[in-house]
Coordinates of C-alpha atoms in Angstrom, one line a residue:
M432 CA 2.5 9.8 45.6
N433 CA 1.7 8.8 42.5
I434 CA 4.5 7.3 41.5
R435 CA 3.0 4.6 44.7
R436 CA -0.2 4.3 42.9
T437 CA 1.6 3.6 39.3
R438 CA 3.6 0.8 41.1
I439 CA 0.4 -0.2 43.2
A440 CA -1.5 -0.5 39.5
A441 CA 2.0 -2.2 38.0
T442 CA 2.1 -4.4 41.0
T443 CA -2.0 -5.3 40.6
L444 CA -2.8 -6.1 36.7
V445 CA 1.1 -8.2 37.5
A446 CA -1.2 -10.4 40.7
A447 CA -4.0 -10.6 38.0
L448 CA -2.2 -11.6 35.6
A449 CA -0.4 -14.3 37.6
L450 CA -4.2 -15.9 38.5
T451 CA -4.9 -16.0 35.1
G452 CA -2.0 -18.0 34.4
L453 CA -0.8 -15.4 31.5
S454 CA 2.6 -13.6 31.6
T455 CA 3.1 -9.4 31.7
A456 CA 4.8 -10.8 28.2
A457 CA 1.7 -12.2 26.6
A458 CA -0.1 -9.1 28.4
T459 CA 1.9 -7.3 26.1
A460 CA 2.7 -8.9 23.0
A461 CA 2.9 -7.9 19.6
P462 CA -0.1 -9.7 17.2
A463 CA -0.6 -12.6 15.2
G464 CA 1.8 -11.7 12.4
A465 CA 3.6 -9.1 13.2
A466 CA 6.6 -10.7 13.8
K467 CA 9.4 -10.9 11.2
R468 CA 7.1 -8.2 9.3
V469 CA 7.8 -8.8 5.1
T470 CA 7.5 -6.3 2.3
C471 CA 4.2 -6.5 0.4
V472 CA 5.2 -8.1 -2.9
G473 CA 2.4 -10.0 -5.4
D474 CA 3.2 -13.9 -4.2
N475 CA 2.0 -12.2 -0.3
T476 CA -0.8 -9.9 -1.9
K477 CA -4.0 -9.4 -3.8
V478 CA -4.0 -6.5 -6.4
T479 CA -7.3 -5.7 -8.2
V480 CA -6.8 -2.8 -10.1
S481 CA -11.3 -0.5 -10.4
K482 CA -12.6 1.9 -11.7
V483 CA -14.0 5.1 -9.0
S484 CA -16.7 7.9 -10.6
R485 CA -14.6 10.6 -8.3
P486 CA -12.5 12.0 -9.8
V487 CA -12.7 11.7 -13.1
N488 CA -9.6 9.4 -15.3
H489 CA -8.6 7.3 -12.1
L490 CA -7.9 4.2 -10.8
L491 CA -7.9 2.7 -7.3
I492 CA -5.4 0.0 -7.2
K493 CA -6.2 -2.4 -3.7
I494 CA -3.5 -4.6 -2.4
T495 CA -4.6 -6.9 0.6
N496 CA -2.3 -9.1 3.1
A497 CA -3.0 -12.3 1.8
G498 CA -0.3 -14.2 4.0
T499 CA 0.3 -15.2 7.8
R500 CA 3.0 -12.3 7.1
T501 CA 2.3 -8.5 8.1
C502 CA 3.9 -7.4 4.7
D503 CA 4.5 -3.5 4.5
A504 CA 4.0 -1.9 0.6
Y505 CA 7.2 0.2 0.3
Y506 CA 7.0 4.5 -1.2
A507 CA 4.7 3.7 -4.5
P508 CA 3.8 0.4 -7.4
T509 CA 6.1 1.5 -10.3
V510 CA 3.4 0.3 -13.3
T511 CA 3.9 0.0 -16.4
F512 CA 1.1 -0.5 -19.5
D513 CA 1.2 -2.4 -22.3
H514 CA 3.2 -3.1 -24.6
D515 CA 4.5 0.7 -22.9
T516 CA 8.0 1.9 -22.5
W517 CA 7.8 4.3 -20.2
H518 CA 5.8 3.9 -16.4
A519 CA 3.3 6.4 -14.6
K520 CA 5.5 8.9 -13.0
V521 CA 5.4 9.2 -9.1
V522 CA 3.0 11.8 -7.6
E523 CA 5.8 12.1 -5.0
D524 CA 3.9 15.1 -2.8
S525 CA 1.7 11.6 -1.5
Q526 CA 3.7 10.4 0.0
P527 CA 2.0 9.5 3.9
Q528 CA 4.0 10.5 7.0
A529 CA 4.9 6.7 7.5
V530 CA 5.3 3.5 5.9
V531 CA 1.3 1.3 4.7
T532 CA 1.6 -1.4 7.0
L533 CA -0.8 -4.0 6.5
F534 CA -1.7 -7.6 9.1
P535 CA -2.8 -10.0 6.9
G536 CA -6.5 -9.1 5.8
E537 CA -6.0 -5.4 5.8
S538 CA -5.6 -3.3 2.7
G539 CA -3.7 -0.8 1.3
Y540 CA -4.3 0.8 -2.2
A541 CA -2.8 3.6 -4.4
S542 CA -4.1 5.6 -7.1
L543 CA -3.8 6.2 -11.2
G544 CA -3.8 8.8 -12.4
L545 CA -4.7 7.8 -16.1
A546 CA -4.1 11.0 -18.2
G547 CA -1.1 14.2 -17.3
E548 CA -0.2 17.3 -18.9
G549 CA 0.0 17.0 -22.4
N550 CA -2.3 14.5 -23.4
H551 CA 0.8 12.8 -25.8
H552 CA 0.8 8.6 -27.5
Q553 CA -2.6 8.8 -25.6
H554 CA -3.4 4.7 -26.6
K555 CA -6.6 2.4 -25.0
A556 CA -5.0 -0.2 -23.2
K557 CA -5.8 -3.1 -21.5
H558 CA -3.6 -4.4 -18.8
A559 CA -0.9 -2.5 -16.7
T560 CA 2.0 -4.1 -14.5
L561 CA 2.6 -3.9 -11.5
S562 CA 5.7 -4.1 -9.5
F563 CA 6.1 -3.7 -5.6
K564 CA 9.5 -2.2 -4.6
A565 CA 11.3 -3.0 -1.9
R566 CA 12.9 -0.9 1.7
N567 CA 15.5 0.4 0.1
G568 CA 12.8 1.8 -2.8
G569 CA 15.0 -0.3 -5.8
S570 CA 13.7 -3.7 -6.7
T571 CA 12.0 -6.3 -4.6
H572 CA 12.6 -9.1 -6.9
T573 CA 9.6 -10.5 -7.2
A574 CA 7.4 -10.4 -10.4
P575 CA 5.4 -8.5 -11.0
D576 CA 1.2 -8.4 -11.3
R577 CA -0.1 -8.1 -14.7
L578 CA -3.8 -6.6 -14.6
K579 CA -6.2 -7.2 -16.4
L580 CA -7.6 -3.6 -17.4
P581 CA -10.9 -1.6 -17.4
A582 CA -12.1 -1.8 -20.8
G583 CA -11.8 0.9 -22.2
T584 CA -9.5 3.1 -20.8
V585 CA -7.4 5.3 -21.9
V586 CA -3.4 6.5 -21.0
N587 CA -1.5 8.7 -21.6
N588 CA 2.4 9.6 -20.7
G589 CA 1.2 12.2 -18.3
A590 CA -0.2 8.6 -16.3
Y591 CA 0.6 8.6 -12.9
V592 CA 0.9 6.8 -9.5
T593 CA 0.7 8.1 -5.4
Y594 CA 2.3 6.5 -3.2
W595 CA 1.1 3.0 -1.0
Q596 CA -2.4 5.0 0.8
Y597 CA -4.6 3.2 4.2
S598 CA -7.3 3.9 2.2
A599 CA -9.1 4.9 -0.5
A600 CA -9.9 8.1 0.9
D601 CA -7.0 8.7 0.7
A602 CA -5.8 7.9 -2.2
L603 CA -8.1 9.4 -4.7
V604 CA -6.8 12.6 -2.6
W605 CA -3.8 12.8 -5.6

């Protein structure tokens, strides 16, 4: 009995689409920009970094898809400060269940913890360099973004960064 109703409903939908001039392919098409997804990189995103009130000693990195195609933000960004030779450690527990996929105009977030265990080599930082990761976890071979940090930013070599998240709240949990 249910199979018959499903067939009737499907036939009715196809007939309605035909009357409106739409094809079934057009009705099930992906949103604009979804086809041919690309990796999020500096060339197709706008990157900002800002202070947050909580948690303390954290900054919020925001990327916004400024391109015309959907982009995927893989893993966590690689972040270094000024002329340091070390980079912020990745919080592996922050890995989301799926890759953060951003349609044009949408944003993704990562949290940047400025002080980790053992406050060694603490210093004021003026700039951060952010590099995106490729799908395989390696380099995207694109130029990194140089970001001006909020005034008075102090970091140590225990700094850490989260994986990309869909919301600022999820990123700042870490």
